[in-house]
C-alpha cells in the first residue's frame, strides 16, 4: 500500500542511483555491479552470449519457438513451428541429451527419438511441418529404451481421393436432411439447401477408394483444408481427431488391400449461425458479464460477416511413406 511511502521512495532512489549509466544497443553491454553483473542490450542472441547461455538452434536456425523446463534426469521441450518452415533433419540442442522421447500432442503418439553427439553437443532428428508442435523429453546421462519413433519420407506421389464423396448431416441447427452426392469436395455452404449458409453442426463426408498396390512402410492421410475440426474413421475404425493445421495423420494400420472406406465427421464454427441470428434480430447474447464486443470493447452485431466456409474442402490425398531409420 501507501504506508511509509516517502521513506520507501527515498530508499528506492538511493539504490537506483548506484546503478551504472547505460544505453541499449544491439551489442550487449556488461556492467559489473557488486557481486553480480547487469547486462543490457536489444539483440536476443548477443544477450545470450554475454550470459554464457548456448542458443537453441531450433529458434536461431529454424525460426521455431520453444519452452524448455528441467526435470530430474534432463529437460522437457515444447517445440512449435509457427512460421512457413519445414524441419526435417538434425537439430542441435543446447542441453545435453544421451537419449530422448518424442510425443505428438495432437495424436498422442510417442516414441524413442534418434539422438547423436556432434562437436560436443547433442542433436535430435526432428520432422515438423509448419504449424506443428512436438514435445521432447531428454535424458542427460541415461540411455532409455522404448518403441522407436517413426521417421518417414514420401516414397511416391500422393494419391488423390477426390471422387464419389457424399455429405449428410449428423447434427445441424437449423436442420438439413438428406444425403448430397458431390463431384468434388466443397464447403457445405455451397450445397443446394436453404439452411446450408446459416447452420452450425456436424456433417459426415464419406467415400470409398482403392488402395494402390505399391510398397509402403506407412500411408499418410492429408485432409487438406478443414473447417474446422475433423474426426476420421477408416473402414469403420476410429483413426484420429484433428483440430489444427496440418490436418494429417498416419493410417497404414487401418488400411487393407483393395477397396477402403473413409469417413470424416467435420464440425464447423458457429459463425454462420451467429451471422444469421443478428440478421434476423434473434437475441442470443445471454451472458451476464461483458457479453460479446469488438476490439474496442463496444457492442457489435455480426450481420456484416461474410459466409464462413464449413466442412471438408480438401484436397484429400494418401501418400505412401518409407522409413528413414
mmCIF file of C-alpha atoms in Angstrom:
data_model
loop_
_atom_site.group_PDB
_atom_site.id
_atom_site.type_symbol
_atom_site.label_atom_id
_atom_site.label_comp_id
_atom_site.label_asym_id
_atom_site.label_seq_id
_atom_site.Cartn_x
_atom_site.Cartn_y
_atom_site.Cartn_z
ATOM 1 C CA UNK A 1 0.000 0.000 0.000
ATOM 2 C CA UNK A 2 0.988 3.613 0.587
ATOM 3 C CA UNK A 3 2.311 3.145 4.133
ATOM 4 C CA UNK A 4 5.597 4.998 4.773
ATOM 5 C CA UNK A 5 5.646 5.926 1.082
ATOM 6 C CA UNK A 6 8.163 8.796 1.257
ATOM 7 C CA UNK A 7 10.857 6.827 3.095
ATOM 8 C CA UNK A 8 10.439 3.822 0.810
ATOM 9 C CA UNK A 9 10.725 6.019 -2.255
ATOM 10 C CA UNK A 10 13.882 7.597 -0.831
ATOM 11 C CA UNK A 11 15.400 4.136 -0.232
ATOM 12 C CA UNK A 12 14.498 3.117 -3.784
ATOM 13 C CA UNK A 13 16.097 6.252 -5.228
ATOM 14 C CA UNK A 14 19.273 5.602 -3.223
ATOM 15 C CA UNK A 15 19.534 2.113 -4.692
ATOM 16 C CA UNK A 16 18.826 3.140 -8.290
ATOM 17 C CA UNK A 17 21.376 5.945 -8.035
ATOM 18 C CA UNK A 18 24.053 3.277 -7.585
ATOM 19 C CA UNK A 19 23.226 1.679 -10.930
ATOM 20 C CA UNK A 20 25.625 2.487 -13.764
ATOM 21 C CA UNK A 21 24.531 4.787 -16.551
ATOM 22 C CA UNK A 22 23.856 2.704 -19.638
ATOM 23 C CA UNK A 23 22.300 2.694 -23.063
ATOM 24 C CA UNK A 24 20.544 -0.010 -25.022
ATOM 25 C CA UNK A 25 22.353 -1.076 -28.186
ATOM 26 C CA UNK A 26 22.419 -4.120 -30.463
ATOM 27 C CA UNK A 27 25.653 -5.220 -28.815
ATOM 28 C CA UNK A 28 25.269 -6.466 -25.246
ATOM 29 C CA UNK A 29 26.883 -4.230 -22.614
ATOM 30 C CA UNK A 30 28.095 -5.830 -19.377
ATOM 31 C CA UNK A 31 28.317 -3.746 -16.203
ATOM 32 C CA UNK A 32 29.908 -5.133 -13.045
ATOM 33 C CA UNK A 33 27.697 -4.380 -10.055
ATOM 34 C CA UNK A 34 28.624 -5.643 -6.595
ATOM 35 C CA UNK A 35 28.900 -9.417 -6.761
ATOM 36 C CA UNK A 36 26.941 -9.614 -9.997
ATOM 37 C CA UNK A 37 26.539 -8.130 -13.453
ATOM 38 C CA UNK A 38 23.940 -6.047 -15.247
ATOM 39 C CA UNK A 39 23.662 -6.899 -18.936
ATOM 40 C CA UNK A 40 21.760 -4.631 -21.296
ATOM 41 C CA UNK A 41 21.051 -4.745 -24.999
ATOM 42 C CA UNK A 42 18.381 -5.177 -27.641
ATOM 43 C CA UNK A 43 19.696 -8.217 -29.536
ATOM 44 C CA UNK A 44 18.486 -11.584 -28.240
ATOM 45 C CA UNK A 45 21.499 -13.559 -29.465
ATOM 46 C CA UNK A 46 24.159 -11.184 -28.101
ATOM 47 C CA UNK A 47 22.433 -11.074 -24.706
ATOM 48 C CA UNK A 48 22.501 -14.869 -24.523
ATOM 49 C CA UNK A 49 26.179 -14.966 -25.474
ATOM 50 C CA UNK A 50 27.004 -12.426 -22.754
ATOM 51 C CA UNK A 51 25.402 -14.667 -20.134
ATOM 52 C CA UNK A 52 27.252 -17.733 -21.407
ATOM 53 C CA UNK A 53 23.979 -19.364 -22.489
ATOM 54 C CA UNK A 54 24.017 -21.581 -25.570
ATOM 55 C CA UNK A 55 21.344 -20.528 -28.063
ATOM 56 C CA UNK A 56 18.796 -23.142 -29.110
ATOM 57 C CA UNK A 57 19.267 -23.829 -32.818
ATOM 58 C CA UNK A 58 15.558 -24.601 -33.186
ATOM 59 C CA UNK A 59 14.934 -20.880 -32.752
ATOM 60 C CA UNK A 60 18.187 -19.455 -34.107
ATOM 61 C CA UNK A 61 18.459 -21.542 -37.286
ATOM 62 C CA UNK A 62 14.927 -22.772 -37.975
ATOM 63 C CA UNK A 63 12.831 -19.878 -36.642
ATOM 64 C CA UNK A 64 10.788 -22.025 -34.276
ATOM 65 C CA UNK A 65 9.540 -21.253 -30.791
ATOM 66 C CA UNK A 66 10.060 -23.307 -27.666
ATOM 67 C CA UNK A 67 9.612 -23.643 -23.928
ATOM 68 C CA UNK A 68 12.261 -25.609 -22.004
ATOM 69 C CA UNK A 69 11.912 -26.940 -18.476
ATOM 70 C CA UNK A 70 14.235 -29.062 -16.385
ATOM 71 C CA UNK A 71 13.233 -32.429 -14.908
ATOM 72 C CA UNK A 72 15.123 -34.796 -12.620
ATOM 73 C CA UNK A 73 17.015 -36.563 -15.448
ATOM 74 C CA UNK A 74 17.129 -33.965 -18.207
ATOM 75 C CA UNK A 75 14.885 -31.436 -19.907
ATOM 76 C CA UNK A 76 11.418 -31.180 -21.440
ATOM 77 C CA UNK A 77 10.962 -29.099 -24.584
ATOM 78 C CA UNK A 78 7.741 -27.924 -26.161
ATOM 79 C CA UNK A 79 8.656 -27.071 -29.758
ATOM 80 C CA UNK A 80 6.316 -25.386 -32.209
ATOM 81 C CA UNK A 81 6.839 -24.140 -35.752
ATOM 82 C CA UNK A 82 4.660 -21.059 -36.310
ATOM 83 C CA UNK A 83 6.435 -19.995 -39.496
ATOM 84 C CA UNK A 84 6.314 -21.394 -43.004
ATOM 85 C CA UNK A 85 9.431 -23.503 -42.368
ATOM 86 C CA UNK A 86 9.687 -27.280 -42.569
ATOM 87 C CA UNK A 87 12.125 -29.085 -40.272
ATOM 88 C CA UNK A 88 13.431 -32.452 -41.477
ATOM 89 C CA UNK A 89 16.880 -33.198 -40.121
ATOM 90 C CA UNK A 90 19.247 -32.966 -37.182
ATOM 91 C CA UNK A 91 18.591 -30.160 -34.683
ATOM 92 C CA UNK A 92 21.228 -29.229 -32.112
ATOM 93 C CA UNK A 93 20.053 -28.935 -28.510
ATOM 94 C CA UNK A 94 21.573 -26.523 -26.018
ATOM 95 C CA UNK A 95 21.019 -29.074 -23.238
ATOM 96 C CA UNK A 96 22.915 -32.390 -23.152
ATOM 97 C CA UNK A 97 20.927 -35.477 -24.166
ATOM 98 C CA UNK A 98 22.090 -39.082 -24.279
ATOM 99 C CA UNK A 99 18.577 -40.176 -25.278
ATOM 100 C CA UNK A 100 15.155 -38.599 -25.801
ATOM 101 C CA UNK A 101 11.459 -39.333 -26.274
ATOM 102 C CA UNK A 102 9.115 -37.623 -28.739
ATOM 103 C CA UNK A 103 5.423 -37.007 -28.005
ATOM 104 C CA UNK A 104 2.856 -35.796 -30.548
ATOM 105 C CA UNK A 105 0.347 -33.612 -28.642
ATOM 106 C CA UNK A 106 -2.202 -33.869 -31.477
ATOM 107 C CA UNK A 107 -2.422 -37.667 -31.767
ATOM 108 C CA UNK A 108 -0.868 -38.953 -28.521
ATOM 109 C CA UNK A 109 1.744 -40.941 -30.459
ATOM 110 C CA UNK A 110 5.131 -41.340 -28.781
ATOM 111 C CA UNK A 111 8.468 -42.988 -29.488
ATOM 112 C CA UNK A 112 12.201 -43.083 -28.892
ATOM 113 C CA UNK A 113 13.954 -40.318 -30.820
ATOM 114 C CA UNK A 114 17.140 -40.595 -32.868
ATOM 115 C CA UNK A 115 19.913 -38.811 -30.930
ATOM 116 C CA UNK A 116 23.585 -38.313 -31.768
ATOM 117 C CA UNK A 117 26.564 -36.308 -30.499
ATOM 118 C CA UNK A 118 28.338 -33.830 -32.787
ATOM 119 C CA UNK A 119 31.076 -31.339 -31.882
ATOM 120 C CA UNK A 120 30.411 -31.834 -28.198
ATOM 121 C CA UNK A 121 26.682 -31.085 -28.485
ATOM 122 C CA UNK A 122 23.595 -33.300 -28.608
ATOM 123 C CA UNK A 123 21.481 -33.454 -31.742
ATOM 124 C CA UNK A 124 18.000 -34.874 -32.229
ATOM 125 C CA UNK A 125 16.326 -35.756 -35.510
ATOM 126 C CA UNK A 126 13.084 -33.789 -35.919
ATOM 127 C CA UNK A 127 10.376 -33.705 -38.562
ATOM 128 C CA UNK A 128 7.983 -30.767 -38.204
ATOM 129 C CA UNK A 129 5.687 -29.136 -40.739
ATOM 130 C CA UNK A 130 4.547 -25.519 -40.418
ATOM 131 C CA UNK A 131 2.069 -25.126 -37.515
ATOM 132 C CA UNK A 132 3.056 -28.489 -35.995
ATOM 133 C CA UNK A 133 4.258 -28.999 -32.430
ATOM 134 C CA UNK A 134 6.126 -31.746 -30.614
ATOM 135 C CA UNK A 135 7.151 -32.448 -27.025
ATOM 136 C CA UNK A 136 10.718 -33.669 -26.448
ATOM 137 C CA UNK A 137 11.804 -35.262 -23.170
ATOM 138 C CA UNK A 138 15.574 -35.618 -22.938
ATOM 139 C CA UNK A 139 17.706 -37.705 -20.594
ATOM 140 C CA UNK A 140 21.102 -36.133 -19.980
ATOM 141 C CA UNK A 141 23.073 -39.194 -18.866
ATOM 142 C CA UNK A 142 20.716 -42.114 -19.375
ATOM 143 C CA UNK A 143 20.067 -44.405 -22.329
ATOM 144 C CA UNK A 144 16.382 -45.311 -22.208
ATOM 145 C CA UNK A 145 14.571 -47.954 -24.261
ATOM 146 C CA UNK A 146 11.172 -47.703 -25.919
ATOM 147 C CA UNK A 147 9.445 -48.234 -29.256
ATOM 148 C CA UNK A 148 11.334 -46.145 -31.847
ATOM 149 C CA UNK A 149 9.674 -43.049 -33.238
ATOM 150 C CA UNK A 150 8.567 -43.476 -36.866
ATOM 151 C CA UNK A 151 10.600 -41.191 -39.124
ATOM 152 C CA UNK A 152 9.132 -41.255 -42.618
ATOM 153 C CA UNK A 153 9.643 -39.751 -46.049
ATOM 154 C CA UNK A 154 7.422 -39.887 -49.154
ATOM 155 C CA UNK A 155 8.036 -42.966 -51.263
ATOM 156 C CA UNK A 156 5.870 -41.939 -54.202
ATOM 157 C CA UNK A 157 3.373 -39.410 -55.476
ATOM 158 C CA UNK A 158 0.219 -38.628 -53.454
ATOM 159 C CA UNK A 159 -2.969 -40.410 -54.470
ATOM 160 C CA UNK A 160 -5.975 -38.109 -54.785
ATOM 161 C CA UNK A 161 -9.145 -39.240 -53.024
ATOM 162 C CA UNK A 162 -11.384 -36.865 -54.923
ATOM 163 C CA UNK A 163 -14.321 -38.847 -56.281
ATOM 164 C CA UNK A 164 -17.537 -40.384 -55.050
ATOM 165 C CA UNK A 165 -17.996 -38.255 -51.931
ATOM 166 C CA UNK A 166 -21.330 -37.899 -50.176
ATOM 167 C CA UNK A 167 -22.355 -35.439 -47.462
ATOM 168 C CA UNK A 168 -25.031 -35.876 -44.800
ATOM 169 C CA UNK A 169 -25.632 -34.065 -41.521
ATOM 170 C CA UNK A 170 -25.404 -35.829 -38.168
ATOM 171 C CA UNK A 171 -26.310 -32.619 -36.319
ATOM 172 C CA UNK A 172 -27.490 -29.304 -37.691
ATOM 173 C CA UNK A 173 -29.226 -26.197 -36.426
ATOM 174 C CA UNK A 174 -31.322 -25.448 -38.365
ATOM 175 C CA UNK A 175 -31.849 -28.956 -39.727
ATOM 176 C CA UNK A 176 -30.532 -30.132 -43.102
ATOM 177 C CA UNK A 177 -31.964 -33.508 -44.089
ATOM 178 C CA UNK A 178 -30.934 -35.941 -46.769
ATOM 179 C CA UNK A 179 -27.681 -37.035 -48.406
ATOM 180 C CA UNK A 180 -25.881 -34.958 -51.020
ATOM 181 C CA UNK A 181 -23.678 -36.592 -53.661
ATOM 182 C CA UNK A 182 -20.902 -34.218 -54.713
ATOM 183 C CA UNK A 183 -18.488 -34.402 -57.655
ATOM 184 C CA UNK A 184 -15.791 -32.558 -55.708
ATOM 185 C CA UNK A 185 -15.153 -31.609 -52.115
ATOM 186 C CA UNK A 186 -16.827 -28.295 -51.330
ATOM 187 C CA UNK A 187 -17.802 -26.187 -48.358
ATOM 188 C CA UNK A 188 -21.229 -27.362 -47.295
ATOM 189 C CA UNK A 189 -22.357 -23.725 -47.549
ATOM 190 C CA UNK A 190 -22.416 -24.390 -51.314
ATOM 191 C CA UNK A 191 -24.918 -27.256 -51.035
ATOM 192 C CA UNK A 192 -28.331 -26.712 -52.654
ATOM 193 C CA UNK A 193 -30.240 -26.206 -49.395
ATOM 194 C CA UNK A 194 -31.707 -23.036 -47.888
ATOM 195 C CA UNK A 195 -30.087 -23.702 -44.485
ATOM 196 C CA UNK A 196 -26.592 -24.516 -45.771
ATOM 197 C CA UNK A 197 -25.280 -20.962 -45.306
ATOM 198 C CA UNK A 198 -26.769 -20.371 -41.860
ATOM 199 C CA UNK A 199 -26.287 -23.578 -39.902
ATOM 200 C CA UNK A 200 -23.899 -24.863 -37.272
ATOM 201 C CA UNK A 201 -23.383 -28.576 -36.910
ATOM 202 C CA UNK A 202 -21.521 -31.723 -37.897
ATOM 203 C CA UNK A 203 -21.515 -33.248 -41.381
ATOM 204 C CA UNK A 204 -20.346 -36.689 -42.461
ATOM 205 C CA UNK A 205 -18.196 -36.789 -45.608
ATOM 206 C CA UNK A 206 -17.863 -40.343 -46.928
ATOM 207 C CA UNK A 207 -16.311 -42.154 -49.895
ATOM 208 C CA UNK A 208 -14.535 -45.343 -50.924
ATOM 209 C CA UNK A 209 -11.191 -45.665 -52.674
ATOM 210 C CA UNK A 210 -8.899 -48.410 -53.930
ATOM 211 C CA UNK A 211 -5.518 -48.620 -52.217
ATOM 212 C CA UNK A 212 -2.738 -48.695 -54.827
ATOM 213 C CA UNK A 213 -0.648 -51.874 -54.799
ATOM 214 C CA UNK A 214 2.667 -50.125 -54.166
ATOM 215 C CA UNK A 215 5.286 -50.863 -51.482
ATOM 216 C CA UNK A 216 4.975 -48.607 -48.435
ATOM 217 C CA UNK A 217 6.019 -48.756 -44.779
ATOM 218 C CA UNK A 218 3.177 -46.380 -43.904
ATOM 219 C CA UNK A 219 0.421 -44.304 -45.510
ATOM 220 C CA UNK A 220 -0.113 -40.640 -44.653
ATOM 221 C CA UNK A 221 -3.585 -39.165 -44.974
ATOM 222 C CA UNK A 222 -3.789 -35.433 -45.675
ATOM 223 C CA UNK A 223 -7.272 -33.910 -45.414
ATOM 224 C CA UNK A 224 -6.244 -30.597 -46.959
ATOM 225 C CA UNK A 225 -8.469 -27.743 -45.770
ATOM 226 C CA UNK A 226 -10.861 -28.486 -42.906
ATOM 227 C CA UNK A 227 -13.395 -26.057 -41.422
ATOM 228 C CA UNK A 228 -12.881 -26.605 -38.516
ATOM 229 C CA UNK A 229 -12.365 -29.968 -36.745
ATOM 230 C CA UNK A 230 -12.439 -33.500 -38.128
ATOM 231 C CA UNK A 231 -12.943 -36.963 -36.708
ATOM 232 C CA UNK A 232 -11.587 -39.583 -39.120
ATOM 233 C CA UNK A 233 -12.649 -43.230 -39.469
ATOM 234 C CA UNK A 234 -11.063 -45.747 -41.828
ATOM 235 C CA UNK A 235 -13.054 -48.908 -42.589
ATOM 236 C CA UNK A 236 -15.256 -48.217 -39.585
ATOM 237 C CA UNK A 237 -12.371 -47.809 -37.132
ATOM 238 C CA UNK A 238 -11.536 -44.543 -35.389
ATOM 239 C CA UNK A 239 -8.281 -43.072 -36.672
ATOM 240 C CA UNK A 240 -7.829 -39.631 -35.147
ATOM 241 C CA UNK A 241 -9.480 -36.324 -34.282
ATOM 242 C CA UNK A 242 -7.763 -33.318 -35.897
ATOM 243 C CA UNK A 243 -8.445 -29.709 -34.999
ATOM 244 C CA UNK A 244 -5.441 -27.733 -36.263
ATOM 245 C CA UNK A 245 -3.151 -27.359 -39.266
ATOM 246 C CA UNK A 246 -1.735 -29.577 -40.695
ATOM 247 C CA UNK A 247 -4.672 -31.969 -40.952
ATOM 248 C CA UNK A 248 -2.512 -35.065 -41.487
ATOM 249 C CA UNK A 249 -2.296 -38.471 -39.837
ATOM 250 C CA UNK A 250 -0.864 -41.949 -40.407
ATOM 251 C CA UNK A 251 -3.427 -44.634 -41.209
ATOM 252 C CA UNK A 252 -1.434 -47.570 -42.609
ATOM 253 C CA UNK A 253 -2.517 -49.908 -39.795
ATOM 254 C CA UNK A 254 -6.190 -49.344 -40.676
ATOM 255 C CA UNK A 255 -5.951 -49.895 -44.428
ATOM 256 C CA UNK A 256 -6.495 -53.124 -46.344
ATOM 257 C CA UNK A 257 -5.680 -54.176 -49.878
ATOM 258 C CA UNK A 258 -8.335 -53.275 -52.408
ATOM 259 C CA UNK A 259 -11.324 -51.113 -51.506
ATOM 260 C CA UNK A 260 -11.346 -48.953 -48.369
ATOM 261 C CA UNK A 261 -13.897 -46.596 -46.845
ATOM 262 C CA UNK A 262 -13.074 -43.207 -45.356
ATOM 263 C CA UNK A 263 -15.489 -41.211 -43.193
ATOM 264 C CA UNK A 264 -14.742 -37.695 -41.965
ATOM 265 C CA UNK A 265 -17.064 -36.020 -39.461
ATOM 266 C CA UNK A 266 -16.490 -32.266 -39.691
ATOM 267 C CA UNK A 267 -17.819 -29.719 -37.192
ATOM 268 C CA UNK A 268 -17.906 -26.074 -38.228
ATOM 269 C CA UNK A 269 -17.727 -22.840 -36.253
ATOM 270 C CA UNK A 270 -20.995 -21.171 -35.153
ATOM 271 C CA UNK A 271 -20.101 -18.014 -37.130
ATOM 272 C CA UNK A 272 -22.760 -18.501 -39.821
ATOM 273 C CA UNK A 273 -25.430 -19.201 -37.213
ATOM 274 C CA UNK A 274 -24.476 -16.047 -35.275
ATOM 275 C CA UNK A 275 -24.466 -14.032 -38.511
ATOM 276 C CA UNK A 276 -27.994 -15.256 -39.275
ATOM 277 C CA UNK A 277 -29.212 -14.528 -35.727
ATOM 278 C CA UNK A 278 -28.054 -10.923 -35.986
ATOM 279 C CA UNK A 279 -29.545 -10.533 -39.454
ATOM 280 C CA UNK A 280 -32.936 -11.646 -38.093
ATOM 281 C CA UNK A 281 -32.636 -9.820 -34.764
ATOM 282 C CA UNK A 282 -32.640 -13.003 -32.661
ATOM 283 C CA UNK A 283 -31.404 -12.395 -29.095
ATOM 284 C CA UNK A 284 -28.570 -14.813 -28.398
ATOM 285 C CA UNK A 285 -26.281 -12.743 -26.134
ATOM 286 C CA UNK A 286 -27.378 -14.184 -22.802
ATOM 287 C CA UNK A 287 -24.196 -13.915 -20.745
ATOM 288 C CA UNK A 288 -24.203 -11.886 -17.534
ATOM 289 C CA UNK A 289 -20.746 -10.324 -17.858
ATOM 290 C CA UNK A 290 -19.270 -8.366 -20.747
ATOM 291 C CA UNK A 291 -21.060 -10.365 -23.485
ATOM 292 C CA UNK A 292 -19.632 -10.022 -26.992
ATOM 293 C CA UNK A 293 -17.828 -6.852 -28.038
ATOM 294 C CA UNK A 294 -15.406 -5.760 -30.733
ATOM 295 C CA UNK A 295 -11.702 -4.992 -30.255
ATOM 296 C CA UNK A 296 -12.655 -1.554 -28.896
ATOM 297 C CA UNK A 297 -14.942 -3.094 -26.235
ATOM 298 C CA UNK A 298 -18.002 -1.695 -27.939
ATOM 299 C CA UNK A 299 -21.168 -3.661 -28.748
ATOM 300 C CA UNK A 300 -21.132 -5.165 -32.214
ATOM 301 C CA UNK A 301 -23.512 -7.017 -34.483
ATOM 302 C CA UNK A 302 -22.173 -9.740 -36.760
ATOM 303 C CA UNK A 303 -24.668 -9.492 -39.601
ATOM 304 C CA UNK A 304 -21.886 -7.844 -41.644
ATOM 305 C CA UNK A 305 -19.776 -11.018 -41.637
ATOM 306 C CA UNK A 306 -19.254 -12.903 -44.882
ATOM 307 C CA UNK A 307 -20.374 -16.529 -45.005
ATOM 308 C CA UNK A 308 -17.673 -18.665 -43.351
ATOM 309 C CA UNK A 309 -16.547 -21.852 -45.178
ATOM 310 C CA UNK A 310 -17.695 -25.029 -43.444
ATOM 311 C CA UNK A 311 -16.801 -28.690 -43.819
ATOM 312 C CA UNK A 312 -14.155 -30.583 -45.758
ATOM 313 C CA UNK A 313 -12.813 -28.799 -48.843
ATOM 314 C CA UNK A 314 -9.641 -30.841 -49.314
ATOM 315 C CA UNK A 315 -7.894 -31.884 -51.420
ATOM 316 C CA UNK A 316 -7.720 -35.247 -49.635
ATOM 317 C CA UNK A 317 -4.619 -37.278 -50.503
ATOM 318 C CA UNK A 318 -2.897 -40.504 -49.498
ATOM 319 C CA UNK A 319 0.892 -40.677 -49.723
ATOM 320 C CA UNK A 320 2.997 -43.873 -49.495
ATOM 321 C CA UNK A 321 5.775 -43.397 -46.963
ATOM 322 C CA UNK A 322 9.132 -45.088 -46.342
ATOM 323 C CA UNK A 323 11.023 -45.338 -43.062
ATOM 324 C CA UNK A 324 14.211 -43.276 -42.793
ATOM 325 C CA UNK A 325 15.910 -45.195 -39.966
#
